[in-house]
Amino acid sequence: MGHGEVRDLYAAAGLVSAVSYNDFVIKFANVNGSGSASANGLFAKALFRMGIPVALRNIFPSNIEGLPTWFEVRVSEQEYLGRREGVDIMVAMNAQTYREDIESLRPGGFLVYDNSKPLARELERPDIIDVGIPIASLLLTEFHDLKQRQLFKNIVYVGALSALLDVDFTILTGMVSDQYKGKDALIRPNIHALELGRQYAQDYLDAPLPIRVRATDAVGDRIMIDGNTAAALGCIYGGATVAAWYPITPSSSMAETFERYVDQLRIDPESGNKKGVVIQAEDELSAIGIVIGAAWNGARAFTSTSGPGVSLMGEFLGLAYFAEIPAVLFDIQRAGPSTGMPTRTQQGDLLSVAYASHGDTKHPILIPGSPLECFEFAAEALDLADQLQTPVVVLSDLELGMNEHLSPPLVWDDARKYERGKVLTAEELDSMERFGRYLDVDGDGIGYRTYPGTHPDKGAFFTRGTSRDEYAQYTEAPEAYTANMDRLLKKWETAKKLVPQPEIIQSTMPRDYGVIYYGSSDMPMGEALERLEEEGIELDQMRIRGFPFAPEVFEFIRRRQQVFVIDQNRDAQMRMLLINEGDVEPAKLVSVRYYGGLSISADFIADQISAHFEGLRRPRLSEVKP
């Protein structure tokens, strides 16, 4: 593509070549294990340092190296940072996926590829612009080491993109210098590879393209962070001292990050000893068992897992629910059932965690929609578990947990006190004639507890998962069991006031239609709703952030003719949960479901809702005249 050819090709295709800034999707198609991740991240972080809002999505296989991987960057000064359908710039570096990568380009989009070998004629599209760069040929003359030639392919295309998109080159070279600080032998070759790509684009291509970037101050003081890292920090600041886990994608990075921060932040200033422990258990059953045992003894403890781990933890969760022991579980959801797609995102565990275990069990759930909420809800979950004396689940997913997102700085109030709930001291036990572990003294369904060893002969030292009376004495009397289960329901009512309340955005006079969504579906919702408003479809909105549902959730539904419920699963699990938990007319709830393994897009949401209204506008057959 020589100078001026972009404009000619645009004109031939009937496309507009007007310059646009900071508004595009660029996707990198690579081979897993080729070293592309660091190069693609370098490109994305350079835009972030230019003050441009970006969202990153790493789409990688669950198998070993050699399979296709993609890295997508949404660039949007308007802060539309959810996933969008269609790609504006495709950097196609994997011959195995050329066809689907080229097909994903929007008309007028740009295909950046290594044209050291010509592109097959059957892959050509007349409505896109080919941007060929002879990457392999450039490296052949400059680098003699075969490994460097392979790794620097990715660096060369980043250098070319810096010219094609007008990226600040000093930021890129500065980031390389920072990354390899202390390893000077690596700095010069990497910068040389960047310069190779940039110089070629400047000399032989029509650079910059009509799609380009420019520095802004739109980012402000925000940071880039993934939800798992934010949640791990929330656990540190929230007082967790015990983490037990078994490795499983996409949750493993949370426990690993917690361990790293324990080594830095949980150090006793006098002795220098760590004040925290991380245990990699032999399986998920052991992990949750360790958490429950630690919490029974007064520690703040958590585990992180995904759907298969939740399945294995069911029996222990039932024990903690019935014996009323605090525990915190982070479920970073992936696509199931079974092994499913371990490196794809979904919201398929909602029902399984809400009613985890056998019998009549219900567990409070906190549902963050951003890294900041992952941080805040982690600390809040530890408080709630102590207050309610029950397992609490923080329900995230791969999209939120493993991908980096723009976030306000994570701020902790040093004056904040931990809510440890109803824990009796030795002095309080001495003043009591008889301690009743499961007595409802305050009418909120929550009894008083003790840490083992608080008093030499009063309080609880052991617990059981079998039926008992208010004084923890074993009994199978129907009235005792029924009374206990009814008290647990009273505690459930108390929980409704303590879990994060829904976020409601509505007009002064409620509209006829509304939309309910949760978790990572928050990311594309703003863009989807704006698109619907352009079509004349206005919706009141509610983001659910906690379970049990607050009364406001059902009031929102009651006051509207129909409410769309956004689910990233096949079976409309949020819709099912709303119907099961409230007096809801099922026909009022219209399901919008996506379960392909990618994060739900603004286009998908808007198209589904728009199609529903289009269906309502169609005349009935009886109204159509012959």
XYZ file of C-alpha atoms in Angstrom:
626
model
C 0.000 0.000 0.000
C 1.884 3.053 -1.248
C 1.363 6.722 -0.512
C -2.086 7.885 -1.556
C -3.377 4.369 -2.223
C -5.593 4.342 0.864
C -7.633 7.228 -0.471
C -7.864 5.617 -3.916
C -8.929 2.257 -2.491
C -11.490 3.915 -0.233
C -12.937 5.784 -3.181
C -13.060 2.602 -5.301
C -14.920 0.792 -2.525
C -17.328 3.681 -2.039
C -16.051 4.304 1.481
C -15.350 7.510 3.358
C -11.712 8.218 4.199
C -12.279 10.994 6.739
C -9.814 10.899 9.617
C -11.119 9.561 12.917
C -9.297 9.620 16.227
C -9.320 7.313 19.241
C -12.301 5.238 18.136
C -11.575 1.767 16.772
C -11.100 -1.919 17.542
C -7.755 -3.476 16.717
C -7.260 -7.231 16.951
C -4.025 -9.215 16.915
C -4.171 -12.796 15.638
C -1.163 -14.811 16.771
C -0.012 -18.312 17.618
C -0.092 -19.237 21.294
C 3.424 -19.379 22.747
C 4.962 -17.100 20.103
C 5.774 -14.300 22.555
C 3.062 -12.045 21.143
C 1.374 -11.267 24.466
C 4.091 -8.899 25.684
C 4.251 -7.069 22.326
C 0.491 -6.657 22.108
C 0.391 -5.479 25.708
C 3.164 -2.990 24.914
C 1.023 -1.494 22.156
C -2.090 -1.248 24.334
C -0.271 0.246 27.324
C 1.349 2.861 25.075
C -2.127 4.131 24.131
C -3.080 4.148 27.807
C 0.010 6.253 28.581
C -1.111 8.673 25.878
C -4.227 9.209 28.005
C -6.543 7.236 25.705
C -9.189 4.973 27.299
C -8.654 1.361 26.227
C -10.070 -2.050 27.105
C -8.007 -5.203 26.617
C -9.285 -8.703 25.917
C -6.943 -11.655 25.724
C -8.594 -14.594 23.940
C -6.393 -17.633 24.332
C -6.742 -21.423 24.043
C -6.832 -23.803 26.987
C -4.403 -26.220 25.301
C -0.625 -25.948 24.961
C 1.271 -23.650 22.583
C 0.730 -23.776 18.845
C -3.007 -23.006 18.795
C -4.559 -19.670 17.760
C -4.736 -16.773 20.200
C -6.166 -13.279 19.831
C -5.642 -10.013 21.654
C -8.277 -7.340 21.182
C -7.968 -3.659 22.091
C -11.033 -1.418 22.146
C -9.959 2.210 21.818
C -12.684 4.702 22.709
C -12.333 8.279 23.847
C -16.102 8.109 24.502
C -15.338 5.243 26.895
C -17.325 2.590 25.094
C -15.155 -0.147 26.570
C -17.394 -3.183 26.369
C -16.899 -5.611 23.501
C -18.059 -4.473 20.071
C -18.748 -6.650 17.052
C -16.472 -6.172 14.062
C -12.802 -5.213 13.776
C -11.355 -2.056 12.225
C -7.698 -3.132 12.123
C -6.665 -6.802 12.019
C -3.013 -7.682 12.573
C -3.072 -11.167 11.049
C 0.030 -13.108 12.069
C -1.424 -16.633 12.070
C -1.920 -18.285 8.677
C -4.248 -20.876 10.275
C -6.865 -18.221 11.037
C -6.441 -15.877 8.044
C -9.901 -16.590 6.685
C -11.878 -15.911 9.855
C -9.629 -12.975 10.782
C -10.187 -11.306 7.418
C -13.927 -12.021 7.547
C -14.153 -10.262 10.934
C -13.019 -6.942 9.437
C -15.613 -4.266 8.887
C -15.911 -2.786 5.393
C -13.183 -0.181 5.083
C -11.067 -1.938 7.670
C -7.311 -2.519 7.463
C -5.570 -5.871 7.191
C -2.000 -5.677 8.496
C -0.056 -8.815 7.609
C 3.384 -10.155 6.740
C 3.594 -10.013 2.946
C 6.982 -11.692 2.751
C 4.772 -14.326 1.119
C 1.800 -13.166 -0.963
C -1.721 -13.453 0.448
C -3.794 -16.186 -1.224
C -6.107 -14.735 -3.860
C -9.206 -16.393 -2.359
C -8.636 -14.446 0.872
C -8.769 -11.033 -0.798
C -11.668 -8.688 -0.039
C -12.351 -5.646 -2.246
C -13.914 -3.661 0.609
C -10.900 -3.728 2.967
C -7.421 -2.229 2.711
C -4.393 -4.539 2.657
C -1.385 -3.191 4.564
C 1.434 -5.565 3.765
C 4.709 -5.410 5.695
C 7.562 -7.809 4.792
C 8.287 -8.593 8.424
C 10.186 -11.854 7.927
C 12.286 -10.329 5.154
C 13.161 -7.280 7.254
C 14.301 -9.465 10.139
C 16.282 -11.793 7.883
C 18.824 -9.121 7.044
C 19.024 -7.540 10.518
C 19.037 -10.481 12.951
C 21.007 -13.700 12.569
C 19.640 -15.470 15.658
C 16.628 -17.648 14.704
C 14.934 -17.143 18.095
C 15.258 -13.369 17.801
C 13.762 -13.456 14.314
C 10.737 -15.301 15.653
C 10.221 -13.126 18.746
C 10.868 -9.813 17.022
C 8.158 -10.390 14.418
C 5.737 -9.078 17.016
C 7.907 -6.077 17.869
C 8.260 -5.124 14.203
C 4.490 -4.886 13.665
C 4.166 -2.783 16.832
C 6.769 -0.420 15.377
C 4.861 -0.266 12.086
C 1.616 0.433 13.941
C 3.288 3.342 15.725
C 3.645 5.048 12.319
C 0.342 3.834 10.866
C -1.676 5.011 13.867
C 0.550 7.941 14.908
C 1.456 6.439 18.310
C 3.991 8.403 20.351
C 7.186 6.483 19.587
C 9.065 7.828 22.597
C 6.488 6.159 24.845
C 7.119 2.792 23.188
C 10.906 3.037 23.426
C 10.629 4.259 27.009
C 8.452 1.286 27.934
C 10.972 -1.118 26.389
C 13.752 0.514 28.399
C 11.678 0.243 31.583
C 10.719 -3.378 30.900
C 14.312 -4.509 30.415
C 15.922 -2.226 32.971
C 19.095 -3.901 34.193
C 19.181 -6.110 31.068
C 20.748 -3.623 28.681
C 21.630 -6.323 26.145
C 17.901 -6.755 25.454
C 16.980 -3.083 25.170
C 18.859 -2.202 21.958
C 17.643 -5.162 19.825
C 14.006 -4.591 20.850
C 14.169 -0.891 20.026
C 15.900 -1.708 16.734
C 13.020 -4.072 15.833
C 10.537 -1.294 16.646
C 12.493 1.114 14.428
C 12.546 -1.406 11.567
C 8.758 -1.599 11.475
C 8.258 2.137 11.966
C 10.756 3.114 9.261
C 9.238 0.723 6.737
C 5.755 2.150 7.355
C 7.016 5.700 7.006
C 8.957 4.965 3.812
C 6.605 2.639 1.935
C 3.092 2.898 3.402
C 0.503 5.633 3.509
C 1.076 6.522 7.159
C -0.699 7.550 9.241
C -3.973 5.861 8.309
C -7.368 7.593 8.439
C -7.886 5.670 11.703
C -5.353 6.965 14.210
C -4.740 8.057 17.790
C -3.899 11.305 19.521
C -2.966 12.124 23.097
C -5.779 13.129 25.439
C -6.329 13.562 29.159
C -9.395 11.285 29.155
C -7.769 8.673 31.412
C -7.065 11.066 34.292
C -5.733 9.354 37.394
C -7.226 5.989 36.555
C -5.220 2.789 36.449
C -5.303 -0.421 34.411
C -5.965 -3.468 36.579
C -7.671 -6.853 36.291
C -10.429 -7.973 38.643
C -8.451 -10.859 40.151
C -5.634 -8.547 41.216
C -8.120 -6.046 42.632
C -9.931 -8.808 44.558
C -6.647 -10.132 45.977
C -5.810 -6.642 47.231
C -9.313 -6.358 48.693
C -8.684 -9.542 50.662
C -5.366 -8.200 51.957
C -6.896 -4.931 53.120
C -10.051 -6.706 54.274
C -8.042 -8.683 56.828
C -7.740 -12.121 55.223
C -4.848 -14.111 56.654
C -5.601 -17.561 55.194
C -6.067 -18.493 51.541
C -6.490 -22.096 50.444
C -6.873 -22.941 46.782
C -6.382 -25.470 44.038
C -5.227 -24.170 40.614
C -7.993 -23.685 38.071
C -8.408 -21.221 35.207
C -9.462 -18.407 35.384
C -9.135 -18.006 39.178
C -5.522 -19.042 39.764
C -4.077 -15.567 39.341
C -6.118 -14.307 42.287
C -4.527 -16.696 44.788
C -1.096 -16.168 43.227
C -1.469 -12.395 43.499
C -2.680 -12.666 47.099
C 0.415 -14.704 47.920
C 2.659 -12.090 46.336
C 1.051 -9.285 48.337
C 1.111 -11.305 51.564
C 4.878 -11.424 51.164
C 4.952 -7.637 50.790
C 2.177 -6.305 53.003
C 1.450 -8.895 55.699
C 4.757 -8.597 57.540
C 4.961 -8.172 61.310
C 7.103 -5.037 61.835
C 8.701 -6.380 65.010
C 9.539 -9.979 64.120
C 9.624 -9.701 60.327
C 7.407 -12.798 60.091
C 4.614 -13.124 57.561
C 1.133 -12.697 59.070
C -0.638 -14.768 56.478
C -0.602 -18.209 54.938
C -1.403 -19.460 51.442
C -1.996 -23.192 51.057
C -2.202 -24.946 47.711
C -4.413 -27.882 48.635
C -4.591 -31.248 46.889
C -8.067 -30.466 45.525
C -10.992 -28.076 45.858
C -12.615 -30.105 48.657
C -9.532 -29.692 50.804
C -9.288 -26.004 49.920
C -12.780 -25.128 51.171
C -12.307 -27.417 54.181
C -9.192 -25.478 55.173
C -11.058 -22.184 54.782
C -13.931 -23.355 56.991
C -11.556 -24.716 59.617
C -9.558 -21.480 59.686
C -12.715 -19.362 59.930
C -14.085 -21.569 62.741
C -10.946 -20.674 64.663
C -11.347 -16.936 64.053
C -9.217 -16.290 60.981
C -10.519 -14.463 57.956
C -10.170 -17.006 55.183
C -11.116 -17.428 51.517
C -10.678 -19.630 48.489
C -10.822 -18.837 44.780
C -12.062 -21.252 42.149
C -14.292 -21.631 39.099
C -17.387 -23.674 38.244
C -15.920 -27.209 38.533
C -14.433 -26.288 41.915
C -17.798 -25.010 43.143
C -19.318 -28.370 42.218
C -16.754 -30.185 44.345
C -17.151 -27.787 47.274
C -20.902 -28.297 47.580
C -20.960 -30.592 50.613
C -18.596 -28.430 52.652
C -20.609 -25.314 51.758
C -23.701 -27.047 53.117
C -21.827 -27.801 56.361
C -20.757 -24.164 56.740
C -24.310 -22.981 56.019
C -25.895 -25.330 58.572
C -23.181 -25.073 61.228
C -23.059 -21.303 60.556
C -19.369 -20.799 59.939
C -18.003 -17.831 57.972
C -16.285 -18.592 54.663
C -15.633 -16.557 51.525
C -15.565 -18.111 48.074
C -14.535 -16.289 44.895
C -16.000 -17.931 41.804
C -14.333 -16.600 38.654
C -16.733 -18.100 36.133
C -15.818 -19.790 32.875
C -17.804 -21.607 30.202
C -19.179 -24.992 31.265
C -20.558 -27.588 31.905
C -17.778 -30.071 32.606
C -14.423 -28.804 31.327
C -16.353 -26.702 28.824
C -14.175 -23.862 27.569
C -11.781 -23.126 30.438
C -10.411 -19.938 28.863
C -13.746 -18.443 27.819
C -16.073 -16.326 29.897
C -19.673 -16.950 31.000
C -22.149 -16.284 33.799
C -23.187 -19.893 34.129
C -22.681 -20.496 37.863
C -25.334 -18.170 39.268
C -27.837 -20.854 40.254
C -25.195 -23.337 41.362
C -23.679 -20.909 43.880
C -27.003 -19.458 45.022
C -28.238 -22.888 46.139
C -24.917 -24.741 46.456
C -25.115 -28.030 48.365
C -28.039 -30.353 48.985
C -31.146 -29.633 51.037
C -32.494 -26.153 51.645
C -29.461 -23.901 51.322
C -29.081 -20.317 50.153
C -25.874 -18.330 50.019
C -25.371 -14.563 49.835
C -23.708 -13.493 46.592
C -21.856 -10.294 45.776
C -21.649 -9.533 42.041
C -19.002 -6.961 41.098
C -19.137 -5.203 37.752
C -15.688 -3.560 37.754
C -12.200 -4.023 39.223
C -12.998 -1.365 41.828
C -16.006 -3.380 42.970
C -13.872 -6.540 42.986
C -11.639 -4.736 45.499
C -14.496 -3.352 47.563
C -16.654 -6.480 47.484
C -13.731 -8.689 48.534
C -13.381 -6.770 51.788
C -17.152 -6.524 52.166
C -17.559 -10.286 51.690
C -15.167 -10.947 54.571
C -17.234 -8.617 56.765
C -20.535 -10.176 55.662
C -19.341 -13.731 56.245
C -18.478 -12.806 59.837
C -21.667 -10.830 60.391
C -23.971 -13.475 58.928
C -21.890 -16.490 60.041
C -22.292 -18.147 56.669
C -20.489 -18.734 53.366
C -20.493 -15.681 51.100
C -19.735 -15.929 47.380
C -18.154 -13.221 45.237
C -19.254 -13.999 41.680
C -16.893 -12.687 39.014
C -15.972 -14.099 35.585
C -13.041 -14.435 33.213
C -13.884 -11.207 31.350
C -13.692 -9.192 34.555
C -11.162 -11.317 36.414
C -8.353 -11.873 33.903
C -8.553 -8.881 31.551
C -7.217 -5.461 32.485
C -9.726 -2.626 32.649
C -9.690 1.083 33.355
C -10.388 1.696 37.029
C -10.338 4.526 39.538
C -7.483 4.089 42.021
C -8.184 1.518 44.733
C -8.498 3.495 47.958
C -8.666 2.052 51.465
C -9.869 3.986 54.498
C -7.336 3.272 57.249
C -9.946 4.229 59.841
C -12.249 1.445 58.684
C -12.892 -1.273 61.271
C -13.573 -4.879 60.405
C -17.104 -6.104 61.120
C -16.472 -9.294 63.084
C -20.123 -9.864 63.968
C -21.482 -11.407 67.154
C -18.407 -12.868 68.840
C -18.474 -13.268 72.624
C -15.492 -12.629 74.882
C -14.570 -14.652 77.970
C -15.970 -11.897 80.183
C -19.288 -11.926 78.311
C -19.469 -15.713 78.636
C -18.841 -15.442 82.396
C -21.806 -13.107 82.727
C -24.160 -15.589 81.031
C -25.971 -18.342 82.871
C -26.012 -20.553 79.774
C -24.549 -20.034 76.315
C -26.898 -20.888 73.448
C -24.997 -21.030 70.192
C -28.123 -21.007 68.037
C -30.364 -18.777 70.130
C -31.912 -15.868 68.228
C -31.465 -13.233 70.924
C -31.833 -10.142 68.719
C -34.565 -11.281 66.344
C -32.349 -11.114 63.259
C -31.788 -14.861 62.935
C -28.104 -14.598 63.872
C -26.871 -16.282 67.043
C -23.789 -15.406 69.070
C -20.613 -17.404 68.564
C -17.239 -17.845 70.229
C -13.779 -18.647 68.994
C -12.568 -22.037 70.301
C -10.576 -21.606 73.499
C -12.031 -18.224 74.405
C -13.150 -19.609 77.794
C -11.909 -22.754 79.606
C -15.329 -24.373 79.871
C -17.878 -22.140 78.138
C -18.519 -21.433 74.496
C -18.146 -23.627 71.426
C -15.133 -25.856 70.886
C -16.602 -28.237 68.304
C -19.440 -28.179 65.788
C -21.439 -30.685 63.787
C -23.426 -30.824 60.584
C -26.309 -32.768 62.082
C -29.545 -31.397 63.476
C -29.394 -29.762 66.929
C -31.346 -27.503 69.223
C -30.657 -23.882 70.188
C -27.937 -24.992 72.602
C -26.128 -27.038 69.927
C -27.251 -30.333 71.453
C -27.895 -33.124 68.965
C -31.551 -33.829 68.265
C -33.692 -35.079 65.416
C -36.908 -33.704 66.883
C -38.986 -32.313 63.997
C -39.876 -29.136 65.868
C -36.221 -28.383 66.685
C -35.105 -28.927 63.087
C -37.991 -26.856 61.711
C -37.304 -24.019 64.155
C -33.654 -23.972 63.148
C -34.426 -23.890 59.430
C -36.971 -21.108 59.973
C -34.383 -19.104 61.892
C -31.965 -19.470 58.988
C -34.660 -17.929 56.769
C -34.905 -15.023 59.199
C -31.151 -14.569 58.817
C -31.738 -14.549 55.054
C -34.098 -11.591 55.498
C -31.387 -9.810 57.479
C -28.928 -10.469 54.643
C -31.167 -8.575 52.207
C -30.266 -5.342 53.996
C -26.537 -6.088 54.146
C -25.570 -7.233 50.639
C -24.784 -4.536 48.028
C -27.994 -2.889 46.922
C -29.047 -2.626 43.266
C -28.034 0.359 41.170
C -31.165 1.844 39.604
C -31.199 4.487 36.867
C -34.699 5.519 35.885
C -36.748 8.446 34.692
C -38.850 10.484 37.122
C -41.911 8.707 35.811
C -41.088 5.006 35.387
C -40.956 3.927 31.767
C -43.006 0.996 30.516
C -39.870 -1.041 29.845
C -36.716 -1.714 31.799
C -33.548 -3.773 31.672
C -31.811 -5.795 34.397
C -28.180 -6.837 34.130
C -25.314 -7.856 36.391
C -21.584 -8.445 36.595
C -19.431 -7.854 33.525
C -22.549 -7.140 31.422
C -22.254 -3.637 32.877
C -19.328 -2.901 30.520
C -21.269 -2.787 27.213
C -24.606 -1.608 28.646
C -24.048 2.138 28.343
C -23.226 1.877 24.659
C -26.126 -0.517 24.012
C -28.630 1.763 25.738
C -27.431 4.811 23.818
C -27.851 2.926 20.555
C -31.384 1.921 21.563
C -32.233 5.503 22.466
C -31.219 6.533 18.934
C -33.892 4.090 17.728
C -36.447 5.639 20.082
C -36.280 2.815 22.640
C -35.819 4.166 26.158
C -35.348 1.808 29.077
C -35.038 2.249 32.800
C -32.134 0.167 34.063
C -31.123 -1.761 37.127
C -27.816 -3.460 37.842
C -28.111 -6.225 40.406
C -25.085 -6.336 42.715
C -26.162 -8.752 45.422
C -28.280 -11.732 46.366
C -30.627 -12.102 48.280
C -32.523 -9.538 46.268
C -33.531 -6.306 47.941
C -37.261 -5.387 47.796
C -36.369 -2.653 45.283
C -35.554 -5.340 42.719
C -39.100 -6.672 42.646
C -40.601 -3.193 42.877
C -38.645 -2.269 39.736
C -40.159 -5.256 37.920
C -43.663 -4.694 39.291
C -43.869 -1.135 37.993
C -43.030 -2.018 34.394
C -44.853 -3.702 31.569
C -41.814 -5.782 30.610
C -38.213 -6.029 31.750
C -35.322 -7.413 29.711
C -32.929 -9.597 31.700
C -29.384 -9.840 30.344
C -27.721 -13.209 30.987
C -24.438 -14.603 29.734
C -25.636 -18.205 29.922
C -27.964 -20.460 27.970
C -30.649 -21.056 30.565
C -31.459 -17.460 31.585
C -30.297 -18.090 35.144
C -30.890 -14.585 36.498
C -34.406 -14.648 35.095
C -34.967 -18.050 36.764
C -33.604 -16.779 40.075
C -35.853 -13.713 40.023
C -38.917 -15.845 39.330
C -37.962 -18.333 42.037
C -37.255 -15.739 44.704
C -40.077 -13.263 44.120
C -43.715 -13.027 43.170
C -42.883 -12.288 39.543
C -45.070 -12.898 36.526
C -42.720 -14.850 34.212
C -44.110 -13.217 31.054
C -42.858 -9.853 32.339
C -39.231 -10.952 32.102
C -37.845 -11.100 28.568
C -34.586 -13.012 28.333
C -31.582 -11.685 26.409
C -28.937 -14.428 26.445
C -25.444 -14.793 25.046
C -23.305 -17.851 25.766
C -20.685 -18.106 23.020
C -17.721 -17.778 25.375
C -16.772 -14.213 24.471
C -18.024 -11.328 26.569
C -21.452 -10.056 25.562
C -21.278 -7.113 23.159
C -23.189 -3.843 23.001
C -24.300 -4.760 19.471
C -25.774 -8.082 20.621
C -27.724 -6.500 23.480
C -29.085 -3.676 21.340
C -29.967 -5.973 18.428
C -31.857 -8.444 20.630
C -33.884 -5.758 22.389
C -34.530 -3.883 19.155
C -35.725 -7.107 17.489
C -38.190 -7.644 20.340
C -39.785 -4.245 19.725
C -39.756 -4.826 16.007
C -41.720 -8.018 16.642
C -44.227 -6.097 18.737
C -44.749 -3.611 15.902
C -45.530 -6.314 13.329
C -49.256 -6.716 12.639
C -50.936 -9.929 13.611
C -51.948 -12.280 10.774
C -55.617 -11.577 11.538
C -54.974 -7.877 10.917
C -53.377 -8.375 7.507
C -55.869 -7.889 4.695
C -55.781 -10.464 1.892
